[in-house]
C-alpha positions as a LaTeX table, in Angstrom:
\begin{tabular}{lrrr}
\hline
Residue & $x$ (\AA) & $y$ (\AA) & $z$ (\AA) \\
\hline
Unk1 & 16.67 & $-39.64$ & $-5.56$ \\
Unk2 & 18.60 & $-42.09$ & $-7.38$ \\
Unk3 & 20.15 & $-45.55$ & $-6.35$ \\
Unk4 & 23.13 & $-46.92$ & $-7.94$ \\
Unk5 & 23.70 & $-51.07$ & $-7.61$ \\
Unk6 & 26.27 & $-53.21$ & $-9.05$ \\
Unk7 & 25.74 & $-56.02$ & $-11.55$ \\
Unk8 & 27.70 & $-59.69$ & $-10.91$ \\
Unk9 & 28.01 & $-59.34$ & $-7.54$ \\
Unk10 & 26.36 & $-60.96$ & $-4.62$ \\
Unk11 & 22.98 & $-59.86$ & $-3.05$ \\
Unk12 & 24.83 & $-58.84$ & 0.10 \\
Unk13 & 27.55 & $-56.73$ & $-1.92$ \\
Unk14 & 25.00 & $-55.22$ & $-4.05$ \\
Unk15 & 23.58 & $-53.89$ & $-1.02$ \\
Unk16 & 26.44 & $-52.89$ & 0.82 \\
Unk17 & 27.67 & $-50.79$ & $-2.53$ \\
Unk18 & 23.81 & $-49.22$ & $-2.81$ \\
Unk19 & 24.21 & $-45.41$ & $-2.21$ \\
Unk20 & 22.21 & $-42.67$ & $-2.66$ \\
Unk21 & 22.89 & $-40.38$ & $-5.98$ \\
Unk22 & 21.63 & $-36.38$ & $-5.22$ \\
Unk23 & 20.54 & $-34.88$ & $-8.32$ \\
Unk24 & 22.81 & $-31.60$ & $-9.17$ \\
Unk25 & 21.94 & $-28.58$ & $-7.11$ \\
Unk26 & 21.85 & $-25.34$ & $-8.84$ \\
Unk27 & 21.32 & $-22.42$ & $-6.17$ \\
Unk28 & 20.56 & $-19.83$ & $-9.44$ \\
Unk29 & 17.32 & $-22.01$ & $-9.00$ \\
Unk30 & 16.95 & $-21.22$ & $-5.60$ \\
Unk31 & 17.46 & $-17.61$ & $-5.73$ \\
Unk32 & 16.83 & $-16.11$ & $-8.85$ \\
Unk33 & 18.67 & $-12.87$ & $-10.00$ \\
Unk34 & 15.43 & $-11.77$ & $-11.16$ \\
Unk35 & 11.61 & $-11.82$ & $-11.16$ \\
Unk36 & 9.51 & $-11.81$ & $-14.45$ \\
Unk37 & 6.13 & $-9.47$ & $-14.17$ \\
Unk38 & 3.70 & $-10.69$ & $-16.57$ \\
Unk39 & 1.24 & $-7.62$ & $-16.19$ \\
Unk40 & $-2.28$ & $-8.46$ & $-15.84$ \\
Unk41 & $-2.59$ & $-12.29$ & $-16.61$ \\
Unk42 & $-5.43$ & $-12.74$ & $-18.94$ \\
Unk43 & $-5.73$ & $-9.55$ & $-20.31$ \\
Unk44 & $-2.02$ & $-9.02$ & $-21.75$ \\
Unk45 & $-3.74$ & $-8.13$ & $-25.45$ \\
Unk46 & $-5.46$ & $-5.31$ & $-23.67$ \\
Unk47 & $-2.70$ & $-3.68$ & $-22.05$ \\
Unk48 & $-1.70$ & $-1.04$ & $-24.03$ \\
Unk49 & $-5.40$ & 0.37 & $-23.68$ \\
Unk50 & $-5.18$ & $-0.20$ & $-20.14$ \\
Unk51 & $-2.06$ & 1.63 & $-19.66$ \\
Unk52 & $-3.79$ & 4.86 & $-20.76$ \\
Unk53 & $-6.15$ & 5.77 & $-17.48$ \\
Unk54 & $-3.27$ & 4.52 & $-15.55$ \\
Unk55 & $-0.95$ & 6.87 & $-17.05$ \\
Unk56 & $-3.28$ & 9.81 & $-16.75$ \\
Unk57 & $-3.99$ & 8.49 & $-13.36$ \\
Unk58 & $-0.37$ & 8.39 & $-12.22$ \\
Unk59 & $-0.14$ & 12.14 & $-13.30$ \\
Unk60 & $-2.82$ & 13.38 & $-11.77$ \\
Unk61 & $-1.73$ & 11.95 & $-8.45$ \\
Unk62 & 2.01 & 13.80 & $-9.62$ \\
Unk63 & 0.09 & 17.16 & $-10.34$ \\
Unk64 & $-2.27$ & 17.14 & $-7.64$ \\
Unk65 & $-0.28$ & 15.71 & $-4.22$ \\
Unk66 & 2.78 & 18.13 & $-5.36$ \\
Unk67 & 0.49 & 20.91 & $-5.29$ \\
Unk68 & $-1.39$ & 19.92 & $-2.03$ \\
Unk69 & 2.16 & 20.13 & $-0.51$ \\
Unk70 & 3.07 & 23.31 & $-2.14$ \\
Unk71 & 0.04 & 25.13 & $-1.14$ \\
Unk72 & $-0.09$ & 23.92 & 2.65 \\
Unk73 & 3.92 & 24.47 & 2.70 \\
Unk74 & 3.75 & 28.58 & 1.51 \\
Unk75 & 0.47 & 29.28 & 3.53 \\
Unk76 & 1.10 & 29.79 & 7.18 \\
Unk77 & $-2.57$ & 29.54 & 8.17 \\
Unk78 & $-2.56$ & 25.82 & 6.74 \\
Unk79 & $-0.01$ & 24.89 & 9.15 \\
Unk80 & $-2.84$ & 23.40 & 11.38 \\
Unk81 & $-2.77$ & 19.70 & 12.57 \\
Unk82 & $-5.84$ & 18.72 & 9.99 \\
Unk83 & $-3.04$ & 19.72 & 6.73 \\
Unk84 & 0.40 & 18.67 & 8.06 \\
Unk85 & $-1.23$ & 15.15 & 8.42 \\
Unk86 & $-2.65$ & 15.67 & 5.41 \\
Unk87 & 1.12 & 16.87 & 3.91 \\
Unk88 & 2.03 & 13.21 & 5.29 \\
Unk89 & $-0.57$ & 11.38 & 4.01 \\
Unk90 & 0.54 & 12.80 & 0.07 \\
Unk91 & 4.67 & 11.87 & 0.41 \\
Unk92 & 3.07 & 8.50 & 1.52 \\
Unk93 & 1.02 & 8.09 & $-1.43$ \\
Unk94 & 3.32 & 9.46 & $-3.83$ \\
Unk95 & 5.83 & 7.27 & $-2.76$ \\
Unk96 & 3.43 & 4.14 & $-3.01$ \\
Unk97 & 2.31 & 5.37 & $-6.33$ \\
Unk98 & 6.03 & 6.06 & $-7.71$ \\
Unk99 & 6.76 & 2.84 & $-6.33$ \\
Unk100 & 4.55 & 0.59 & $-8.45$ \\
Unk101 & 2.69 & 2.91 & $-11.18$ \\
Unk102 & 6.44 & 3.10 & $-13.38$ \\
Unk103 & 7.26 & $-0.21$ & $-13.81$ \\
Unk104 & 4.02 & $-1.21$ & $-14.58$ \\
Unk105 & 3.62 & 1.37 & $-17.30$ \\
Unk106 & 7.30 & 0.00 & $-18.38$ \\
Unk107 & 5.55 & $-3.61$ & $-18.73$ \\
Unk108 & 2.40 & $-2.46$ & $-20.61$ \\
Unk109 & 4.44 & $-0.20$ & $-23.15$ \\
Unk110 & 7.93 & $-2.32$ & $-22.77$ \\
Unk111 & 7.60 & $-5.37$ & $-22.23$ \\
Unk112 & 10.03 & $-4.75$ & $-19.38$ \\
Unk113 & 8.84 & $-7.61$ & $-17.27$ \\
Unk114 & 12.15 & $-8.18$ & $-15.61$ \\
Unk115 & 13.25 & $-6.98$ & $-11.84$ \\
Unk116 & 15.99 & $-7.76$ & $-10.07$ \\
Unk117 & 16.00 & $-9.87$ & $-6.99$ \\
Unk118 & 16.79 & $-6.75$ & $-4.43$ \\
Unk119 & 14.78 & $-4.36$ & $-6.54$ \\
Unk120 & 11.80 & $-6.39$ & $-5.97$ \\
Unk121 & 12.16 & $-7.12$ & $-2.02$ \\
Unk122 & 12.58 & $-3.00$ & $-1.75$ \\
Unk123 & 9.51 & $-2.36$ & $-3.92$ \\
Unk124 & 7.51 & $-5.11$ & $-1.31$ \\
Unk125 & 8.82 & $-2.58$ & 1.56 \\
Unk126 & 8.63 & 0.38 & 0.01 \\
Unk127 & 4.45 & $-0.48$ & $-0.89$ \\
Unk128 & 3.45 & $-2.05$ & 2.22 \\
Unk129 & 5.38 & 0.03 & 4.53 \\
Unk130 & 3.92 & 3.63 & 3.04 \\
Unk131 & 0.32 & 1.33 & 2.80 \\
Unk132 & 0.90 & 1.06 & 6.51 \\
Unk133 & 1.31 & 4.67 & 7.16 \\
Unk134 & $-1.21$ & 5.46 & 4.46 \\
Unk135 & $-3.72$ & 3.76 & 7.34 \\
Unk136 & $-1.85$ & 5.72 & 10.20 \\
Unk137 & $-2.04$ & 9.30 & 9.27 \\
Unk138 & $-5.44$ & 8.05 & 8.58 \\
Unk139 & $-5.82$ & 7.37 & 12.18 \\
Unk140 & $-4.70$ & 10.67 & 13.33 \\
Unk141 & $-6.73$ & 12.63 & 11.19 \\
Unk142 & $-9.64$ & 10.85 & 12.51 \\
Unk143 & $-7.93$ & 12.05 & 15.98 \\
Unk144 & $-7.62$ & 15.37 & 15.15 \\
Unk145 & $-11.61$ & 15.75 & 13.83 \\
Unk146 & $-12.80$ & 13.95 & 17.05 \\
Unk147 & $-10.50$ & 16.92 & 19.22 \\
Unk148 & $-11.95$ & 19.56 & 17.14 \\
Unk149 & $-15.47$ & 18.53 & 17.29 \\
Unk150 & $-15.58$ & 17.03 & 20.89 \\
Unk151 & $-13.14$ & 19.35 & 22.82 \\
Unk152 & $-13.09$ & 22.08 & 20.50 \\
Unk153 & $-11.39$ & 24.57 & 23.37 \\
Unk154 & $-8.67$ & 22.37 & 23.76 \\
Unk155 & $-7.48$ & 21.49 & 20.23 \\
Unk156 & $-4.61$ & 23.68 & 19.96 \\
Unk157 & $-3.53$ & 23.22 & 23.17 \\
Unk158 & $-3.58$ & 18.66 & 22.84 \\
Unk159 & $-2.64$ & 18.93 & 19.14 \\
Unk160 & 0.70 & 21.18 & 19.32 \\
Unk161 & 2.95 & 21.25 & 16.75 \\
Unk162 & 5.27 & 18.92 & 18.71 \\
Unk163 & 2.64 & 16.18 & 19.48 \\
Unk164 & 1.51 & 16.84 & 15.74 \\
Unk165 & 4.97 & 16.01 & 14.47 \\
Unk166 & 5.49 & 13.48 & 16.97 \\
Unk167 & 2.14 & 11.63 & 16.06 \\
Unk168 & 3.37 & 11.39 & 12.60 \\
Unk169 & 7.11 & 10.05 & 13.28 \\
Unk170 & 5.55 & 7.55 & 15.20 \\
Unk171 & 3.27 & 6.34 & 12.41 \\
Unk172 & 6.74 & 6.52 & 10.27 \\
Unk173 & 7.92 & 4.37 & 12.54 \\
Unk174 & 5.42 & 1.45 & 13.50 \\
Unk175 & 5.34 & 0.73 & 9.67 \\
Unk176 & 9.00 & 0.95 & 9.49 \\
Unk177 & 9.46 & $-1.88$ & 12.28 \\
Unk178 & 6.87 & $-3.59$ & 11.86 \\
Unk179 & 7.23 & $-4.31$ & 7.88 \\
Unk180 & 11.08 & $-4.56$ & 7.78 \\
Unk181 & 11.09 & $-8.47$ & 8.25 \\
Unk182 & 9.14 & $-8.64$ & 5.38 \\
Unk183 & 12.26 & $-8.35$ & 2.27 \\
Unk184 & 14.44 & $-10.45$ & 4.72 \\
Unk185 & 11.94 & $-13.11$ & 5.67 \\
Unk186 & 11.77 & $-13.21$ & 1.60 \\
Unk187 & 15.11 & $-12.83$ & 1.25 \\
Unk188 & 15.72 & $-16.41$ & 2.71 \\
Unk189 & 12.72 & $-18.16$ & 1.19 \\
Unk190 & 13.86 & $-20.52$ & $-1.51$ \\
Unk191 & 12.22 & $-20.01$ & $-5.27$ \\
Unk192 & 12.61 & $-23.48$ & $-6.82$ \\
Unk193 & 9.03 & $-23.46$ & $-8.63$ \\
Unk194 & 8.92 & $-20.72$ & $-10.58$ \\
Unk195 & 10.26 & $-16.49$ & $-10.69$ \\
Unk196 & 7.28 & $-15.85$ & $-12.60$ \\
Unk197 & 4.89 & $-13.60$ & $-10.86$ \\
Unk198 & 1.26 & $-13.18$ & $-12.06$ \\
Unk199 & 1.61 & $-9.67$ & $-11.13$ \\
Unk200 & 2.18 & $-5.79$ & $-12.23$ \\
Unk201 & 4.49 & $-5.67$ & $-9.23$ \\
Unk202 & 5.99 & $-7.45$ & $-6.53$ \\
Unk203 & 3.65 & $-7.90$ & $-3.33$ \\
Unk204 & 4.75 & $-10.39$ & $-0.55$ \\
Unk205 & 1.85 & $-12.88$ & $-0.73$ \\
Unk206 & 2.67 & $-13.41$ & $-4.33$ \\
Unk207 & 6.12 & $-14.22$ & $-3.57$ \\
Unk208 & 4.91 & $-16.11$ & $-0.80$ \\
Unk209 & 3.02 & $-18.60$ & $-3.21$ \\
Unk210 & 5.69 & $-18.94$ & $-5.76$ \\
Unk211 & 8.27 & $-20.04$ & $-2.56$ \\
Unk212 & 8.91 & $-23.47$ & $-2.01$ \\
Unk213 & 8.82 & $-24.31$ & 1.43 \\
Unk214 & 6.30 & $-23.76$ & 4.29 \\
Unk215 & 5.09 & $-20.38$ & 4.45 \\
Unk216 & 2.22 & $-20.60$ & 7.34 \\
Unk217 & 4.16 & $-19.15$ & 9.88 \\
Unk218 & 4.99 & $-16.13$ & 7.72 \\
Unk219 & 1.05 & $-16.31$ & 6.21 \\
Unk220 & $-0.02$ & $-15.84$ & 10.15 \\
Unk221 & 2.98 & $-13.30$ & 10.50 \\
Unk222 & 1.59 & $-10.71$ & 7.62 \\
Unk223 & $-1.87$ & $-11.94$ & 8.76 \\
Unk224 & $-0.98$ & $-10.24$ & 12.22 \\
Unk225 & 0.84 & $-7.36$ & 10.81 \\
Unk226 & $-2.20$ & $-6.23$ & 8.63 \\
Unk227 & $-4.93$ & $-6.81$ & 11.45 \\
Unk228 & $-2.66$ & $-4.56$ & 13.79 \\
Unk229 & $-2.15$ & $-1.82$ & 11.33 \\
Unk230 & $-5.02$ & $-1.34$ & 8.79 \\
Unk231 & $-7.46$ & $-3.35$ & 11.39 \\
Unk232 & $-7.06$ & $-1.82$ & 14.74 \\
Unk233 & $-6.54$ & 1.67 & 12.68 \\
Unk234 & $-9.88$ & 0.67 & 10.66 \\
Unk235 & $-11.91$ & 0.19 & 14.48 \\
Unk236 & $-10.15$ & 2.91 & 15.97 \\
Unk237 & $-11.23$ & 5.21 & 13.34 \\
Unk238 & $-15.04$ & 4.03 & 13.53 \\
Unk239 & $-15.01$ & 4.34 & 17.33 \\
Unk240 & $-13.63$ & 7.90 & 16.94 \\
Unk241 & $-16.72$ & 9.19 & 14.70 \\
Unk242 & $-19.28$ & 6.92 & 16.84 \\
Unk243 & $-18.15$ & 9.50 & 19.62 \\
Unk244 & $-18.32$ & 12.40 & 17.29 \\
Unk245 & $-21.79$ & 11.74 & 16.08 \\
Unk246 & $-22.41$ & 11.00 & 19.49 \\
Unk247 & $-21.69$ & 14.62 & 20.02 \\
Unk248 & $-22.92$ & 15.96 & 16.64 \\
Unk249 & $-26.32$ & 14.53 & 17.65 \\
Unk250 & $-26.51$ & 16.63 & 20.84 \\
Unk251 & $-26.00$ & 19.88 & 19.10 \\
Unk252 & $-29.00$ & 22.37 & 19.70 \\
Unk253 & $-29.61$ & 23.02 & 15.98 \\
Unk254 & $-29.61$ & 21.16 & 12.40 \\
Unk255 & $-27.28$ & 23.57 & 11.12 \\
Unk256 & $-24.93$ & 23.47 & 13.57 \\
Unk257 & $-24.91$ & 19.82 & 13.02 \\
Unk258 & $-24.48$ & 19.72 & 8.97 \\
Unk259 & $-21.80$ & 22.33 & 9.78 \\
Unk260 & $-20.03$ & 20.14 & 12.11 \\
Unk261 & $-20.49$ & 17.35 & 9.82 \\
Unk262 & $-19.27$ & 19.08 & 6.65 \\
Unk263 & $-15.77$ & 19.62 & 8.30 \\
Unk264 & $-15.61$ & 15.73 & 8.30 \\
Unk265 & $-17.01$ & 14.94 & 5.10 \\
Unk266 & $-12.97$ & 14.87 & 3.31 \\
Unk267 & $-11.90$ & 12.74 & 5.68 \\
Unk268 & $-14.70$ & 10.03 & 5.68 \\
Unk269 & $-14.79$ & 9.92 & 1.50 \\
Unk270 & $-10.91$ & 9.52 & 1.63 \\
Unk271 & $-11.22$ & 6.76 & 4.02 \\
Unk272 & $-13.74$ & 4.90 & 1.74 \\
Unk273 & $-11.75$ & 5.47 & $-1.23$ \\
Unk274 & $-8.73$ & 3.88 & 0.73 \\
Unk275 & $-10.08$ & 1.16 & 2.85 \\
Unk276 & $-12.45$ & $-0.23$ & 0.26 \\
Unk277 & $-10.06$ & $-2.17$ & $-2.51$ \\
Unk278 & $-7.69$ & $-2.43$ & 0.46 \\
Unk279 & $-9.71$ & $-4.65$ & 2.31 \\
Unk280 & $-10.74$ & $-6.51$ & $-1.13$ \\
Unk281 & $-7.46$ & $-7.05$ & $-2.07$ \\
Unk282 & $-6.28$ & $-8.31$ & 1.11 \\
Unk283 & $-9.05$ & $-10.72$ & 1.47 \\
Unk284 & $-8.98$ & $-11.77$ & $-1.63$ \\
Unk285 & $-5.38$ & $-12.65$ & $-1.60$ \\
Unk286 & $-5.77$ & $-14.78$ & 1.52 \\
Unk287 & $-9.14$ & $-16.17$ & 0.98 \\
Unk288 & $-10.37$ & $-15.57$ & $-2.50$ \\
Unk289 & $-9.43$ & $-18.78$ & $-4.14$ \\
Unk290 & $-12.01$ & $-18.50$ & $-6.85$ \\
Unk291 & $-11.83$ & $-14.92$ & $-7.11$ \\
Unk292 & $-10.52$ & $-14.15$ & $-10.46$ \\
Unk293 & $-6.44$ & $-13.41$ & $-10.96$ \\
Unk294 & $-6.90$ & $-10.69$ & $-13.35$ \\
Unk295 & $-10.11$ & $-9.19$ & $-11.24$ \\
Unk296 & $-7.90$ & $-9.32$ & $-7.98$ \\
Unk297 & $-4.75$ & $-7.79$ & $-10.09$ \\
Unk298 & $-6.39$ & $-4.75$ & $-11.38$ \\
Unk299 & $-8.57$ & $-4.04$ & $-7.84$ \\
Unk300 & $-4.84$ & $-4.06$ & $-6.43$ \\
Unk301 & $-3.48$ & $-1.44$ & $-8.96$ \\
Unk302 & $-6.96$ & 0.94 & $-8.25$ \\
Unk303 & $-5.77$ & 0.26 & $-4.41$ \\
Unk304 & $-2.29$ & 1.86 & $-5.20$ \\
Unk305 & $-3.24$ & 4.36 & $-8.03$ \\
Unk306 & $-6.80$ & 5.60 & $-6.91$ \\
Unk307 & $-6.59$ & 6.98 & $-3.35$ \\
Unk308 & $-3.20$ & 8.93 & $-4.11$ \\
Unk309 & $-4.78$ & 10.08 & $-7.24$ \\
Unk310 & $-8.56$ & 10.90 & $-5.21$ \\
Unk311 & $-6.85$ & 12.31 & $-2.43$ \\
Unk312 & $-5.68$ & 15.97 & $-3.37$ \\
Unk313 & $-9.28$ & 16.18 & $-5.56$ \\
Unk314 & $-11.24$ & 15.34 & $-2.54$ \\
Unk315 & $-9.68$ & 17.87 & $-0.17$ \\
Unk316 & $-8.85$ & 20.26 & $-2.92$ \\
Unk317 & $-12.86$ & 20.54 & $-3.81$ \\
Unk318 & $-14.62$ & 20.34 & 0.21 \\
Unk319 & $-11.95$ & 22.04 & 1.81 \\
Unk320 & $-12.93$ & 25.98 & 1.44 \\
Unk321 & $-9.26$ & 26.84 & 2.45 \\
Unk322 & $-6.97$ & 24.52 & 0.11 \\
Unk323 & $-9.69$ & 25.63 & $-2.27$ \\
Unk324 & $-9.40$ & 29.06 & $-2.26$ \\
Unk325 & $-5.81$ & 28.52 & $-2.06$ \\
Unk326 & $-5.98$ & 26.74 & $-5.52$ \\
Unk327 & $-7.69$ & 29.26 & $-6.99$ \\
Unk328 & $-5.90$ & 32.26 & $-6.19$ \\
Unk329 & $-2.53$ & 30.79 & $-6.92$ \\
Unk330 & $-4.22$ & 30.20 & $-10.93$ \\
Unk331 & $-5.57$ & 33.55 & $-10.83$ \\
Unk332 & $-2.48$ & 34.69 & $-10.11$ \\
Unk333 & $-0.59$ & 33.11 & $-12.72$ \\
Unk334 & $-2.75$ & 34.24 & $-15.08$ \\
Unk335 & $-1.49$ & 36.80 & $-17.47$ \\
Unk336 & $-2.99$ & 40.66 & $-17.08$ \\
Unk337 & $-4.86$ & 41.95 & $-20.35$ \\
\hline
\end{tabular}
């Protein structure tokens, strides 16, 4: 702030003629048109190299969830509860994949580091939202392995299609409401620091630390949101297989039990493959002060890319009927000699 006085007048008119001077205000400032991505900060000559797995990645997921949906979709004795959530759980991670996994393959081979304003609040819905359902469908798969296991004669008739269905709209829509506020709470945040994000793409607690105002109420707020989504999924899935080994452990012989344990073995290594840089990215972001940028970056990119990539592979190879599903569809389409 500025003061303006007068010269050659009394001490009493000087004072009376002091006024305050704003400096200009320029609202581009405030709300820029667009964000700048910088990629991986630190490791910007490596990019190029880096791009490669992710590119190979990214196609594998492509390949692998569109086939996982094709196969479940043409064989009628795959329409069980265990592969439509499955079938949920791949459009979720392609579209978290297709989300982020372009753009930053545009900024590695580009140097496309630009996104607009409202492209970058729907890529911070689009990736948390589907991360949110991601955790859901996880949720009811754990559901549907603790029916099959602990009240095996009642699984078809608790998990209809109807309930099925309905389970999965209402994972839909928790992680619709509940990370909606998220591009508008941005939205009105003002940007006066900086629209240069240490990033590969946008993610609301890095726009949250470029914004220059107070952001604890909207810290606690995404705080909340992720504890009652990924957290209370995260318990409720552990308290679900503490009841099924529960159960597992009172079977009357060991192969029974390595048999009942097999049919979950998919579901726990997809978990794992999830949860794991989940939780270190989220901790890390709030918490991880002198964890480094480029460390927390690239666990965050493994956390979108990985699981959708994992996923199909996992259930594809311990799944006997998605796997004999694979194969006869290739022998098929093989030509005759």
């Amino acid at each position: 702030m500025l003061f303006v006085c007068f010269r050659g007048k009394s001490m009493k008119e000087k004072l009376k003629h002091l006024r305050p001077v704003m400096p200009a205000y320029n609202k581009t400032d405030v709300h820029p048109s667009t964000f700048i991505l910088i990629g991986i900060p630190g490791l910007e000559a490596a990019h190029i190299w880096i791009s490669i797995p992710f590119c190979v990645g990214y196609l594998l997921a492509l390949l692998g969830n569109c086939s996982l949906l094709f196969i479940i979709k043409t064989d009628s004795s795959l329409h069980e509860p265990m592969y439509l959530f499955l079938c949920m759980l791949a459009v979720a991670d392609l579209i978290v994949c297709t989300t982020a996994v372009p753009k930053l393959l545009s900024i590695f081979w580009f140097h496309d580091r630009e996104i607009h304003f409202e492209a970058c609040l729907i890529q911070v819905f689009l990736i948390h939202s589907c991360s949110t359902m991601e955790s859901g469908f996880f949720l009811a798969m754990a559901f549907d392995r603790y029916v099959a296991i602990c009240n095996p004669l009642r699984h078809s008739a608790i998990l209809t299609h109807a309930v099925t269905w309905g389970m999965g709209l209402a994972v839909v829509l928790r992680g619709t409401a509940l990370l909606s506020p998220h591009p508008f709470l941005l939205r009105w945040l003002p940007y006066c620091r900086t629209n240069v994000l240490s990033h590969t793409y946008c993610e609301f607690m890095a726009l949250i630390k470029i914004a220059c105002a107070e952001t604890r109420v909207l810290r606690a707020y995404s705080l909340a949101v992720a504890f009652l989504t990924g957290g209370v999924d995260f318990l409720l899935i552990i308290c679900s297989y503490v009841l099924i080994l529960h159960t597992v452990f009172h079977l009357p012989s060991k192969d029974a039990r390595l048999k009942t344990l097999g049919t979950c073995g998919s579901h726990v290594c997809v978990i794992l493959v999830s949860y794991t840089p989940a939780f270190f990215s989220f901790l890390t972001h709030r918490f991880g002060h002198h964890v480094a940028a480029h460390v927390h970056i690239f666990v965050a990119n493994i956390y979108l890319l990985v699981p959708p990539m994992v996923n199909p592979v996992i259930y594809g190879v311990r799944t006997k009927k998605i796997r004999d599903r694979f194969l006869k569809f290739f022998s098929a389409s093989k030509p005759l000699n």
